[in-house]
Amino acid sequence: MKSFDAIVIGGGLVGSAIAYGLANAGLNPALVDEGDVAFRASRGNFGLVWVQSKGLGAPHYQRWTRRSAEEWPHLAADLGERTGISVGLQQPGGLQLCLGDEEFEQRRQMMERMRSESGNFGFDYRMIERGELADILPGLGPDVTGASWTPYDGHANPLNLLHALHKGFLGRGGTYLPNSTVTEARVAPGDFRINIGADEIAAPKIVLAAGLGNAELAPLFDLFAPVRPQRGQILVTERARQVWPLPLGSLRQTQEGSIMLGSSEEDVGFDTSQKPEVMKTIAQRAVRSFPWIAELQIVRAWAALRVMPADGHPIYDESERFPGAFTANCHSGVTLAGAHARVFAPMVAAGALDPMMAPFSARRFPKNPDVPAAA
């Protein structure tokens, strides 16, 4: 049996960010990664570091997302220095385009509610009308009425991020266990032993960051992870000249020049197939926003499953019965990477979650699946 200071189950963006943070905190962690047989949200990520639409009706989530966006430059710089990999972070703010007066007014009301809910924490935003927006975004379509803007938003290369987190984790002395599925677990307070194939590993701390797999893993540690799959689809065009100075929510131009179009939300269970009707809807909205996009060739398209808690907000917990066992669940692996590596991981290393994390506990949900979750 091999012993470590901590075990992280899940090698995607959430798990690798936490594992990297634990290694940076001086622990000797193991990262257990099931591999591409898992329903990886990481391989389908859009790449946004996005604040402006996170936390409506949940100010604690808004603050957590903002905190992560603030930590992102430090994470990107640290990864670049340690690994030589650029994660392509740009944080010039972001725009969410509105098609039609009704959509613009609904967006304005939402943003004002978020500002009101932020209290003394503050929430800066602007509603930009079409005339000003057309000067910022060449080739804007006639259906675009305006956009919301916040200064916090940005984007990054999610594949480079995952690569850098893994390389940085190994560089800090972490142990990576690929193509490993947990087959058995024996748990006690501060003593966790899991089997992966024929091998057994142990640690006084364990973090469940296995995405949709957490739903089955969590009860083994007297934790609760009510997460469900939500399918999203993305289209990618051929490369074009750089036209946008910032990300646009459902439209993002990569550093290489290709344009990503998305996204969508479908509750279809564990189905990762693509649906032409949804792809058509995504493409039509993009062309309404910028008619010239219709001239570009689509070169790639995919579907992937988000890890969606019942109310859309992250879940973080420590087991009351088995202290030292933690869980992390969210659908924003890129956006929250800064917080996972630089805020959440140090809490785990210290042995307890900060009281500020209490609103994220799964105790906000009923354990009876027939009872609706709290809003």
mmCIF file of N, CA, C and O in Angstrom, residues 202-300:
data_model
loop_
_atom_site.group_PDB
_atom_site.id
_atom_site.type_symbol
_atom_site.label_atom_id
_atom_site.label_comp_id
_atom_site.label_asym_id
_atom_site.label_seq_id
_atom_site.Cartn_x
_atom_site.Cartn_y
_atom_site.Cartn_z
ATOM 1 N N ALA A 202 -3.534 5.109 0.275
ATOM 2 C CA ALA A 202 -4.132 5.630 1.497
ATOM 3 C C ALA A 202 -3.676 7.058 1.738
ATOM 4 O O ALA A 202 -2.595 7.478 1.296
ATOM 5 N N ALA A 203 -4.522 7.820 2.459
ATOM 6 C CA ALA A 203 -4.176 9.194 2.816
ATOM 7 C C ALA A 203 -5.114 9.666 3.926
ATOM 8 O O ALA A 203 -6.236 9.161 4.056
ATOM 9 N N PRO A 204 -4.692 10.636 4.717
ATOM 10 C CA PRO A 204 -5.577 11.200 5.750
ATOM 11 C C PRO A 204 -6.585 12.192 5.199
ATOM 12 O O PRO A 204 -7.506 12.601 5.909
ATOM 13 N N LYS A 205 -6.405 12.608 3.935
ATOM 14 C CA LYS A 205 -7.336 13.534 3.289
ATOM 15 C C LYS A 205 -7.677 12.993 1.905
ATOM 16 O O LYS A 205 -6.817 12.409 1.229
ATOM 17 N N ILE A 206 -8.925 13.223 1.485
ATOM 18 C CA ILE A 206 -9.331 12.820 0.150
ATOM 19 C C ILE A 206 -10.313 13.851 -0.394
ATOM 20 O O ILE A 206 -11.140 14.390 0.353
ATOM 21 N N VAL A 207 -10.190 14.152 -1.672
ATOM 22 C CA VAL A 207 -11.081 15.107 -2.326
ATOM 23 C C VAL A 207 -11.755 14.414 -3.500
ATOM 24 O O VAL A 207 -11.072 13.884 -4.384
ATOM 25 N N LEU A 208 -13.069 14.399 -3.496
ATOM 26 C CA LEU A 208 -13.829 13.843 -4.609
ATOM 27 C C LEU A 208 -14.081 14.955 -5.621
ATOM 28 O O LEU A 208 -14.822 15.897 -5.348
ATOM 29 N N ALA A 209 -13.435 14.846 -6.773
ATOM 30 C CA ALA A 209 -13.570 15.843 -7.835
ATOM 31 C C ALA A 209 -13.762 15.118 -9.161
ATOM 32 O O ALA A 209 -13.183 15.495 -10.180
ATOM 33 N N ALA A 210 -14.593 14.080 -9.126
ATOM 34 C CA ALA A 210 -14.764 13.193 -10.277
ATOM 35 C C ALA A 210 -15.947 13.577 -11.151
ATOM 36 O O ALA A 210 -16.467 12.734 -11.887
ATOM 37 N N GLY A 211 -16.374 14.817 -11.068
ATOM 38 C CA GLY A 211 -17.451 15.277 -11.926
ATOM 39 C C GLY A 211 -18.731 14.507 -11.691
ATOM 40 O O GLY A 211 -19.186 14.338 -10.547
ATOM 41 N N LEU A 212 -19.322 13.987 -12.766
ATOM 42 C CA LEU A 212 -20.572 13.247 -12.651
ATOM 43 C C LEU A 212 -20.401 11.963 -11.840
ATOM 44 O O LEU A 212 -21.370 11.445 -11.283
ATOM 45 N N GLY A 213 -19.171 11.478 -11.750
ATOM 46 C CA GLY A 213 -18.905 10.294 -10.947
ATOM 47 C C GLY A 213 -19.050 10.534 -9.455
ATOM 48 O O GLY A 213 -19.170 9.574 -8.674
ATOM 49 N N ASN A 214 -19.069 11.800 -9.031
ATOM 50 C CA ASN A 214 -19.205 12.098 -7.605
ATOM 51 C C ASN A 214 -20.550 11.637 -7.039
ATOM 52 O O ASN A 214 -20.663 11.357 -5.848
ATOM 53 N N ALA A 215 -21.579 11.581 -7.888
ATOM 54 C CA ALA A 215 -22.899 11.174 -7.401
ATOM 55 C C ALA A 215 -22.846 9.795 -6.763
ATOM 56 O O ALA A 215 -23.500 9.546 -5.742
ATOM 57 N N GLU A 216 -22.050 8.878 -7.337
ATOM 58 C CA GLU A 216 -21.931 7.531 -6.783
ATOM 59 C C GLU A 216 -20.832 7.436 -5.733
ATOM 60 O O GLU A 216 -20.946 6.653 -4.785
ATOM 61 N N LEU A 217 -19.777 8.207 -5.888
ATOM 62 C CA LEU A 217 -18.667 8.139 -4.937
ATOM 63 C C LEU A 217 -19.015 8.768 -3.590
ATOM 64 O O LEU A 217 -18.610 8.268 -2.533
ATOM 65 N N ALA A 218 -19.748 9.874 -3.609
ATOM 66 C CA ALA A 218 -19.972 10.649 -2.390
ATOM 67 C C ALA A 218 -20.565 9.836 -1.240
ATOM 68 O O ALA A 218 -20.087 9.960 -0.094
ATOM 69 N N PRO A 219 -21.587 9.000 -1.456
ATOM 70 C CA PRO A 219 -22.158 8.267 -0.311
ATOM 71 C C PRO A 219 -21.168 7.351 0.400
ATOM 72 O O PRO A 219 -21.345 7.062 1.591
ATOM 73 N N LEU A 220 -20.124 6.906 -0.292
ATOM 74 C CA LEU A 220 -19.113 6.074 0.361
ATOM 75 C C LEU A 220 -18.420 6.817 1.482
ATOM 76 O O LEU A 220 -17.860 6.194 2.408
ATOM 77 N N PHE A 221 -18.441 8.137 1.425
ATOM 78 C CA PHE A 221 -17.759 8.972 2.411
ATOM 79 C C PHE A 221 -18.759 9.777 3.238
ATOM 80 O O PHE A 221 -18.398 10.765 3.865
ATOM 81 N N ASP A 222 -20.013 9.333 3.224
ATOM 82 C CA ASP A 222 -21.116 10.023 3.901
ATOM 83 C C ASP A 222 -21.232 11.476 3.414
ATOM 84 O O ASP A 222 -21.473 12.393 4.203
ATOM 85 N N LEU A 223 -21.063 11.643 2.113
ATOM 86 C CA LEU A 223 -21.251 12.934 1.456
ATOM 87 C C LEU A 223 -22.402 12.815 0.465
ATOM 88 O O LEU A 223 -22.884 11.715 0.171
ATOM 89 N N PHE A 224 -22.838 13.939 -0.048
ATOM 90 C CA PHE A 224 -23.986 13.990 -0.948
ATOM 91 C C PHE A 224 -23.620 14.887 -2.122
ATOM 92 O O PHE A 224 -23.179 16.022 -1.931
ATOM 93 N N ALA A 225 -23.757 14.375 -3.336
ATOM 94 C CA ALA A 225 -23.403 15.136 -4.536
ATOM 95 C C ALA A 225 -24.514 15.000 -5.574
ATOM 96 O O ALA A 225 -24.408 14.202 -6.509
ATOM 97 N N PRO A 226 -25.600 15.747 -5.422
ATOM 98 C CA PRO A 226 -26.708 15.666 -6.375
ATOM 99 C C PRO A 226 -26.394 16.413 -7.668
ATOM 100 O O PRO A 226 -26.824 17.546 -7.886
ATOM 101 N N VAL A 227 -25.612 15.772 -8.532
ATOM 102 C CA VAL A 227 -25.247 16.371 -9.816
ATOM 103 C C VAL A 227 -25.868 15.551 -10.944
ATOM 104 O O VAL A 227 -26.083 14.344 -10.814
ATOM 105 N N ARG A 228 -26.167 16.214 -12.037
ATOM 106 C CA ARG A 228 -26.775 15.559 -13.194
ATOM 107 C C ARG A 228 -26.043 16.020 -14.450
ATOM 108 O O ARG A 228 -25.431 17.091 -14.471
ATOM 109 N N PRO A 229 -26.107 15.238 -15.515
ATOM 110 C CA PRO A 229 -25.477 15.660 -16.768
ATOM 111 C C PRO A 229 -26.351 16.661 -17.523
ATOM 112 O O PRO A 229 -27.572 16.520 -17.572
ATOM 113 N N GLN A 230 -25.717 17.659 -18.073
ATOM 114 C CA GLN A 230 -26.395 18.602 -18.971
ATOM 115 C C GLN A 230 -25.530 18.750 -20.212
ATOM 116 O O GLN A 230 -24.370 19.154 -20.127
ATOM 117 N N ARG A 231 -26.087 18.386 -21.357
ATOM 118 C CA ARG A 231 -25.298 18.388 -22.589
ATOM 119 C C ARG A 231 -25.183 19.792 -23.174
ATOM 120 O O ARG A 231 -26.140 20.552 -23.239
ATOM 121 N N GLY A 232 -23.987 20.116 -23.608
ATOM 122 C CA GLY A 232 -23.736 21.342 -24.348
ATOM 123 C C GLY A 232 -23.047 21.016 -25.664
ATOM 124 O O GLY A 232 -22.290 20.047 -25.745
ATOM 125 N N GLN A 233 -23.333 21.790 -26.694
ATOM 126 C CA GLN A 233 -22.718 21.568 -27.998
ATOM 127 C C GLN A 233 -21.955 22.818 -28.429
ATOM 128 O O GLN A 233 -22.357 23.943 -28.130
ATOM 129 N N ILE A 234 -20.866 22.591 -29.139
ATOM 130 C CA ILE A 234 -19.992 23.677 -29.588
ATOM 131 C C ILE A 234 -19.624 23.444 -31.046
ATOM 132 O O ILE A 234 -19.362 22.311 -31.464
ATOM 133 N N LEU A 235 -19.588 24.532 -31.812
ATOM 134 C CA LEU A 235 -19.104 24.515 -33.183
ATOM 135 C C LEU A 235 -17.849 25.375 -33.252
ATOM 136 O O LEU A 235 -17.736 26.382 -32.552
ATOM 137 N N VAL A 236 -16.915 24.989 -34.105
ATOM 138 C CA VAL A 236 -15.668 25.740 -34.274
ATOM 139 C C VAL A 236 -15.450 25.998 -35.760
ATOM 140 O O VAL A 236 -15.504 25.074 -36.575
ATOM 141 N N THR A 237 -15.180 27.256 -36.101
ATOM 142 C CA THR A 237 -14.968 27.620 -37.497
ATOM 143 C C THR A 237 -13.489 27.539 -37.864
ATOM 144 O O THR A 237 -12.618 27.384 -37.002
ATOM 145 N N GLU A 238 -13.244 27.670 -39.153
ATOM 146 C CA GLU A 238 -11.876 27.850 -39.626
ATOM 147 C C GLU A 238 -11.317 29.157 -39.058
ATOM 148 O O GLU A 238 -12.049 29.988 -38.509
ATOM 149 N N ARG A 239 -10.027 29.346 -39.191
ATOM 150 C CA ARG A 239 -9.394 30.554 -38.663
ATOM 151 C C ARG A 239 -9.796 31.788 -39.468
ATOM 152 O O ARG A 239 -9.969 31.725 -40.674
ATOM 153 N N ALA A 240 -9.952 32.877 -38.744
ATOM 154 C CA ALA A 240 -10.279 34.165 -39.363
ATOM 155 C C ALA A 240 -9.362 35.210 -38.760
ATOM 156 O O ALA A 240 -8.715 34.985 -37.732
ATOM 157 N N ARG A 241 -9.296 36.348 -39.392
ATOM 158 C CA ARG A 241 -8.474 37.421 -38.824
ATOM 159 C C ARG A 241 -9.076 37.842 -37.481
ATOM 160 O O ARG A 241 -10.275 37.702 -37.242
ATOM 161 N N GLN A 242 -8.230 38.359 -36.608
ATOM 162 C CA GLN A 242 -8.694 38.768 -35.287
ATOM 163 C C GLN A 242 -9.658 39.948 -35.425
ATOM 164 O O GLN A 242 -9.317 40.990 -35.970
ATOM 165 N N VAL A 243 -10.869 39.762 -34.937
ATOM 166 C CA VAL A 243 -11.884 40.800 -35.100
ATOM 167 C C VAL A 243 -12.467 41.294 -33.788
ATOM 168 O O VAL A 243 -13.018 42.389 -33.736
ATOM 169 N N TRP A 244 -12.374 40.507 -32.725
ATOM 170 C CA TRP A 244 -12.998 40.891 -31.458
ATOM 171 C C TRP A 244 -11.940 41.123 -30.389
ATOM 172 O O TRP A 244 -11.081 40.271 -30.155
ATOM 173 N N PRO A 245 -12.001 42.232 -29.694
ATOM 174 C CA PRO A 245 -11.004 42.513 -28.657
ATOM 175 C C PRO A 245 -11.306 41.845 -27.321
ATOM 176 O O PRO A 245 -10.525 41.958 -26.387
ATOM 177 N N LEU A 246 -12.444 41.133 -27.232
ATOM 178 C CA LEU A 246 -12.833 40.504 -25.971
ATOM 179 C C LEU A 246 -13.852 39.395 -26.244
ATOM 180 O O LEU A 246 -14.457 39.346 -27.312
ATOM 181 N N PRO A 247 -14.039 38.464 -25.303
ATOM 182 C CA PRO A 247 -14.991 37.370 -25.521
ATOM 183 C C PRO A 247 -16.427 37.864 -25.420
ATOM 184 O O PRO A 247 -16.713 38.852 -24.732
ATOM 185 N N LEU A 248 -17.330 37.141 -26.095
ATOM 186 C CA LEU A 248 -18.712 37.586 -26.219
ATOM 187 C C LEU A 248 -19.712 36.612 -25.602
ATOM 188 O O LEU A 248 -20.861 36.546 -26.030
ATOM 189 N N GLY A 249 -19.329 35.872 -24.624
ATOM 190 C CA GLY A 249 -20.265 34.966 -23.974
ATOM 191 C C GLY A 249 -20.468 33.689 -24.759
ATOM 192 O O GLY A 249 -19.856 32.669 -24.475
ATOM 193 N N SER A 250 -21.319 33.711 -25.755
ATOM 194 C CA SER A 250 -21.564 32.522 -26.563
ATOM 195 C C SER A 250 -20.735 32.504 -27.837
ATOM 196 O O SER A 250 -20.884 31.612 -28.673
ATOM 197 N N LEU A 251 -19.850 33.464 -27.994
ATOM 198 C CA LEU A 251 -18.921 33.540 -29.127
ATOM 199 C C LEU A 251 -17.542 33.873 -28.590
ATOM 200 O O LEU A 251 -17.386 34.792 -27.783
ATOM 201 N N ARG A 252 -16.545 33.122 -29.036
ATOM 202 C CA ARG A 252 -15.183 33.370 -28.546
ATOM 203 C C ARG A 252 -14.196 33.104 -29.653
ATOM 204 O O ARG A 252 -14.233 32.037 -30.284
ATOM 205 N N GLN A 253 -13.316 34.073 -29.900
ATOM 206 C CA GLN A 253 -12.260 33.860 -30.884
ATOM 207 C C GLN A 253 -10.993 33.439 -30.157
ATOM 208 O O GLN A 253 -10.526 34.113 -29.242
ATOM 209 N N THR A 254 -10.445 32.307 -30.552
ATOM 210 C CA THR A 254 -9.262 31.779 -29.896
ATOM 211 C C THR A 254 -8.017 32.559 -30.329
ATOM 212 O O THR A 254 -8.049 33.342 -31.282
ATOM 213 N N GLN A 255 -6.918 32.298 -29.635
ATOM 214 C CA GLN A 255 -5.655 32.941 -29.996
ATOM 215 C C GLN A 255 -5.230 32.588 -31.411
ATOM 216 O O GLN A 255 -4.585 33.379 -32.098
ATOM 217 N N GLU A 256 -5.609 31.406 -31.857
ATOM 218 C CA GLU A 256 -5.230 30.957 -33.198
ATOM 219 C C GLU A 256 -6.109 31.549 -34.285
ATOM 220 O O GLU A 256 -5.793 31.450 -35.472
ATOM 221 N N GLY A 257 -7.246 32.148 -33.910
ATOM 222 C CA GLY A 257 -8.116 32.796 -34.882
ATOM 223 C C GLY A 257 -9.425 32.075 -35.146
ATOM 224 O O GLY A 257 -10.344 32.656 -35.722
ATOM 225 N N SER A 258 -9.528 30.797 -34.791
ATOM 226 C CA SER A 258 -10.800 30.094 -34.988
ATOM 227 C C SER A 258 -11.853 30.692 -34.051
ATOM 228 O O SER A 258 -11.538 31.286 -33.020
ATOM 229 N N ILE A 259 -13.108 30.519 -34.434
ATOM 230 C CA ILE A 259 -14.208 31.079 -33.655
ATOM 231 C C ILE A 259 -15.055 29.943 -33.102
ATOM 232 O O ILE A 259 -15.502 29.059 -33.848
ATOM 233 N N MET A 260 -15.253 29.961 -31.792
ATOM 234 C CA MET A 260 -16.078 28.954 -31.131
ATOM 235 C C MET A 260 -17.490 29.503 -30.987
ATOM 236 O O MET A 260 -17.682 30.644 -30.543
ATOM 237 N N LEU A 261 -18.463 28.694 -31.370
ATOM 238 C CA LEU A 261 -19.865 29.077 -31.290
ATOM 239 C C LEU A 261 -20.560 28.152 -30.303
ATOM 240 O O LEU A 261 -20.405 26.938 -30.354
ATOM 241 N N GLY A 262 -21.313 28.689 -29.414
ATOM 242 C CA GLY A 262 -22.075 27.894 -28.452
ATOM 243 C C GLY A 262 -22.855 28.870 -27.589
ATOM 244 O O GLY A 262 -22.913 30.055 -27.888
ATOM 245 N N SER A 263 -23.383 28.441 -26.560
ATOM 246 C CA SER A 263 -23.457 27.034 -26.191
ATOM 247 C C SER A 263 -24.929 26.657 -26.083
ATOM 248 O O SER A 263 -25.806 27.453 -26.423
ATOM 249 N N SER A 264 -25.220 25.470 -25.585
ATOM 250 C CA SER A 264 -26.589 24.996 -25.496
ATOM 251 C C SER A 264 -26.764 24.233 -24.194
ATOM 252 O O SER A 264 -25.794 23.854 -23.546
ATOM 253 N N GLU A 265 -28.006 24.010 -23.819
ATOM 254 C CA GLU A 265 -28.316 23.299 -22.587
ATOM 255 C C GLU A 265 -29.422 22.292 -22.864
ATOM 256 O O GLU A 265 -30.537 22.664 -23.217
ATOM 257 N N GLU A 266 -29.089 21.002 -22.701
ATOM 258 C CA GLU A 266 -30.053 19.940 -22.934
ATOM 259 C C GLU A 266 -29.954 18.911 -21.827
ATOM 260 O O GLU A 266 -28.862 18.486 -21.460
ATOM 261 N N ASP A 267 -31.083 18.513 -21.304
ATOM 262 C CA ASP A 267 -31.128 17.439 -20.316
ATOM 263 C C ASP A 267 -31.461 16.143 -21.046
ATOM 264 O O ASP A 267 -32.625 15.834 -21.323
ATOM 265 N N VAL A 268 -30.413 15.396 -21.377
ATOM 266 C CA VAL A 268 -30.582 14.179 -22.188
ATOM 267 C C VAL A 268 -29.907 12.976 -21.538
ATOM 268 O O VAL A 268 -29.625 11.982 -22.203
ATOM 269 N N GLY A 269 -29.641 13.063 -20.248
ATOM 270 C CA GLY A 269 -28.938 11.973 -19.589
ATOM 271 C C GLY A 269 -27.480 11.933 -20.024
ATOM 272 O O GLY A 269 -26.861 12.961 -20.262
ATOM 273 N N PHE A 270 -26.931 10.734 -20.158
ATOM 274 C CA PHE A 270 -25.515 10.580 -20.472
ATOM 275 C C PHE A 270 -25.286 10.393 -21.980
ATOM 276 O O PHE A 270 -24.423 9.633 -22.397
ATOM 277 N N ASP A 271 -26.040 11.129 -22.764
ATOM 278 C CA ASP A 271 -25.939 11.065 -24.223
ATOM 279 C C ASP A 271 -24.998 12.174 -24.711
ATOM 280 O O ASP A 271 -25.297 13.354 -24.555
ATOM 281 N N THR A 272 -23.866 11.794 -25.294
ATOM 282 C CA THR A 272 -22.902 12.783 -25.787
ATOM 283 C C THR A 272 -22.962 12.947 -27.305
ATOM 284 O O THR A 272 -22.060 13.541 -27.901
ATOM 285 N N SER A 273 -24.004 12.421 -27.923
ATOM 286 C CA SER A 273 -24.126 12.593 -29.372
ATOM 287 C C SER A 273 -24.531 14.027 -29.708
ATOM 288 O O SER A 273 -25.010 14.768 -28.850
ATOM 289 N N GLN A 274 -24.336 14.404 -30.953
ATOM 290 C CA GLN A 274 -24.669 15.752 -31.395
ATOM 291 C C GLN A 274 -26.056 15.770 -32.027
ATOM 292 O O GLN A 274 -26.498 14.788 -32.635
ATOM 293 N N LYS A 275 -26.717 16.897 -31.876
ATOM 294 C CA LYS A 275 -28.076 17.049 -32.361
ATOM 295 C C LYS A 275 -28.089 18.164 -33.404
ATOM 296 O O LYS A 275 -27.854 19.324 -33.077
ATOM 297 N N PRO A 276 -28.357 17.847 -34.678
ATOM 298 C CA PRO A 276 -28.300 18.860 -35.738
ATOM 299 C C PRO A 276 -29.202 20.061 -35.500
ATOM 300 O O PRO A 276 -28.834 21.189 -35.842
ATOM 301 N N GLU A 277 -30.383 19.830 -34.879
ATOM 302 C CA GLU A 277 -31.283 20.967 -34.650
ATOM 303 C C GLU A 277 -30.656 21.991 -33.700
ATOM 304 O O GLU A 277 -30.819 23.199 -33.872
ATOM 305 N N VAL A 278 -29.945 21.483 -32.687
ATOM 306 C CA VAL A 278 -29.293 22.388 -31.736
ATOM 307 C C VAL A 278 -28.116 23.099 -32.411
ATOM 308 O O VAL A 278 -27.909 24.300 -32.218
ATOM 309 N N MET A 279 -27.358 22.369 -33.204
ATOM 310 C CA MET A 279 -26.249 22.981 -33.943
ATOM 311 C C MET A 279 -26.768 24.091 -34.855
ATOM 312 O O MET A 279 -26.147 25.147 -34.980
ATOM 313 N N LYS A 280 -27.915 23.854 -35.465
ATOM 314 C CA LYS A 280 -28.521 24.859 -36.341
ATOM 315 C C LYS A 280 -28.885 26.111 -35.558
ATOM 316 O O LYS A 280 -28.638 27.242 -36.003
ATOM 317 N N THR A 281 -29.468 25.931 -34.371
ATOM 318 C CA THR A 281 -29.854 27.073 -33.537
ATOM 319 C C THR A 281 -28.632 27.888 -33.130
ATOM 320 O O THR A 281 -28.652 29.127 -33.150
ATOM 321 N N ILE A 282 -27.551 27.189 -32.742
ATOM 322 C CA ILE A 282 -26.315 27.880 -32.369
ATOM 323 C C ILE A 282 -25.781 28.693 -33.538
ATOM 324 O O ILE A 282 -25.413 29.863 -33.394
ATOM 325 N N ALA A 283 -25.734 28.069 -34.718
ATOM 326 C CA ALA A 283 -25.208 28.750 -35.902
ATOM 327 C C ALA A 283 -26.084 29.938 -36.298
ATOM 328 O O ALA A 283 -25.570 31.004 -36.678
ATOM 329 N N GLN A 284 -27.398 29.787 -36.208
ATOM 330 C CA GLN A 284 -28.298 30.874 -36.592
ATOM 331 C C GLN A 284 -28.126 32.091 -35.697
ATOM 332 O O GLN A 284 -28.121 33.225 -36.182
ATOM 333 N N ARG A 285 -27.981 31.868 -34.393
ATOM 334 C CA ARG A 285 -27.781 33.009 -33.491
ATOM 335 C C ARG A 285 -26.460 33.700 -33.785
ATOM 336 O O ARG A 285 -26.375 34.932 -33.765
ATOM 337 N N ALA A 286 -25.426 32.910 -34.067
ATOM 338 C CA ALA A 286 -24.127 33.500 -34.394
ATOM 339 C C ALA A 286 -24.212 34.351 -35.658
ATOM 340 O O ALA A 286 -23.655 35.459 -35.723
ATOM 341 N N VAL A 287 -24.927 33.860 -36.667
ATOM 342 C CA VAL A 287 -25.050 34.599 -37.933
ATOM 343 C C VAL A 287 -25.918 35.842 -37.759
ATOM 344 O O VAL A 287 -25.664 36.881 -38.385
ATOM 345 N N ARG A 288 -26.926 35.760 -36.897
ATOM 346 C CA ARG A 288 -27.713 36.970 -36.607
ATOM 347 C C ARG A 288 -26.850 38.014 -35.917
ATOM 348 O O ARG A 288 -27.022 39.211 -36.130
ATOM 349 N N SER A 289 -25.913 37.558 -35.105
ATOM 350 C CA SER A 289 -25.026 38.491 -34.400
ATOM 351 C C SER A 289 -23.993 39.092 -35.342
ATOM 352 O O SER A 289 -23.704 40.300 -35.281
ATOM 353 N N PHE A 290 -23.428 38.246 -36.227
ATOM 354 C CA PHE A 290 -22.410 38.679 -37.188
ATOM 355 C C PHE A 290 -22.660 37.948 -38.503
ATOM 356 O O PHE A 290 -22.226 36.794 -38.668
ATOM 357 N N PRO A 291 -23.354 38.562 -39.461
ATOM 358 C CA PRO A 291 -23.695 37.871 -40.717
ATOM 359 C C PRO A 291 -22.502 37.289 -41.456
ATOM 360 O O PRO A 291 -22.634 36.258 -42.133
ATOM 361 N N TRP A 292 -21.329 37.897 -41.338
ATOM 362 C CA TRP A 292 -20.152 37.413 -42.061
ATOM 363 C C TRP A 292 -19.682 36.033 -41.580
ATOM 364 O O TRP A 292 -18.951 35.343 -42.297
ATOM 365 N N ILE A 293 -20.127 35.603 -40.396
ATOM 366 C CA ILE A 293 -19.755 34.281 -39.909
ATOM 367 C C ILE A 293 -20.284 33.188 -40.838
ATOM 368 O O ILE A 293 -19.702 32.101 -40.951
ATOM 369 N N ALA A 294 -21.369 33.475 -41.546
ATOM 370 C CA ALA A 294 -21.956 32.479 -42.452
ATOM 371 C C ALA A 294 -20.990 32.069 -43.561
ATOM 372 O O ALA A 294 -21.143 30.990 -44.161
ATOM 373 N N GLU A 295 -19.991 32.891 -43.846
ATOM 374 C CA GLU A 295 -19.036 32.580 -44.907
ATOM 375 C C GLU A 295 -17.918 31.653 -44.433
ATOM 376 O O GLU A 295 -17.147 31.147 -45.257
ATOM 377 N N LEU A 296 -17.815 31.426 -43.140
ATOM 378 C CA LEU A 296 -16.751 30.588 -42.601
ATOM 379 C C LEU A 296 -17.162 29.117 -42.594
ATOM 380 O O LEU A 296 -18.336 28.789 -42.406
ATOM 381 N N GLN A 297 -16.186 28.247 -42.782
ATOM 382 C CA GLN A 297 -16.425 26.807 -42.736
ATOM 383 C C GLN A 297 -16.383 26.309 -41.289
ATOM 384 O O GLN A 297 -15.534 26.739 -40.499
ATOM 385 N N ILE A 298 -17.304 25.411 -40.945
ATOM 386 C CA ILE A 298 -17.238 24.733 -39.656
ATOM 387 C C ILE A 298 -16.245 23.574 -39.800
ATOM 388 O O ILE A 298 -16.387 22.722 -40.679
ATOM 389 N N VAL A 299 -15.218 23.560 -38.955
ATOM 390 C CA VAL A 299 -14.179 22.534 -39.065
ATOM 391 C C VAL A 299 -14.253 21.491 -37.952
ATOM 392 O O VAL A 299 -13.725 20.388 -38.106
ATOM 393 N N ARG A 300 -14.893 21.836 -36.845
ATOM 394 C CA ARG A 300 -15.051 20.878 -35.750
ATOM 395 C C ARG A 300 -16.370 21.138 -35.033
ATOM 396 O O ARG A 300 -16.856 22.269 -35.004
#
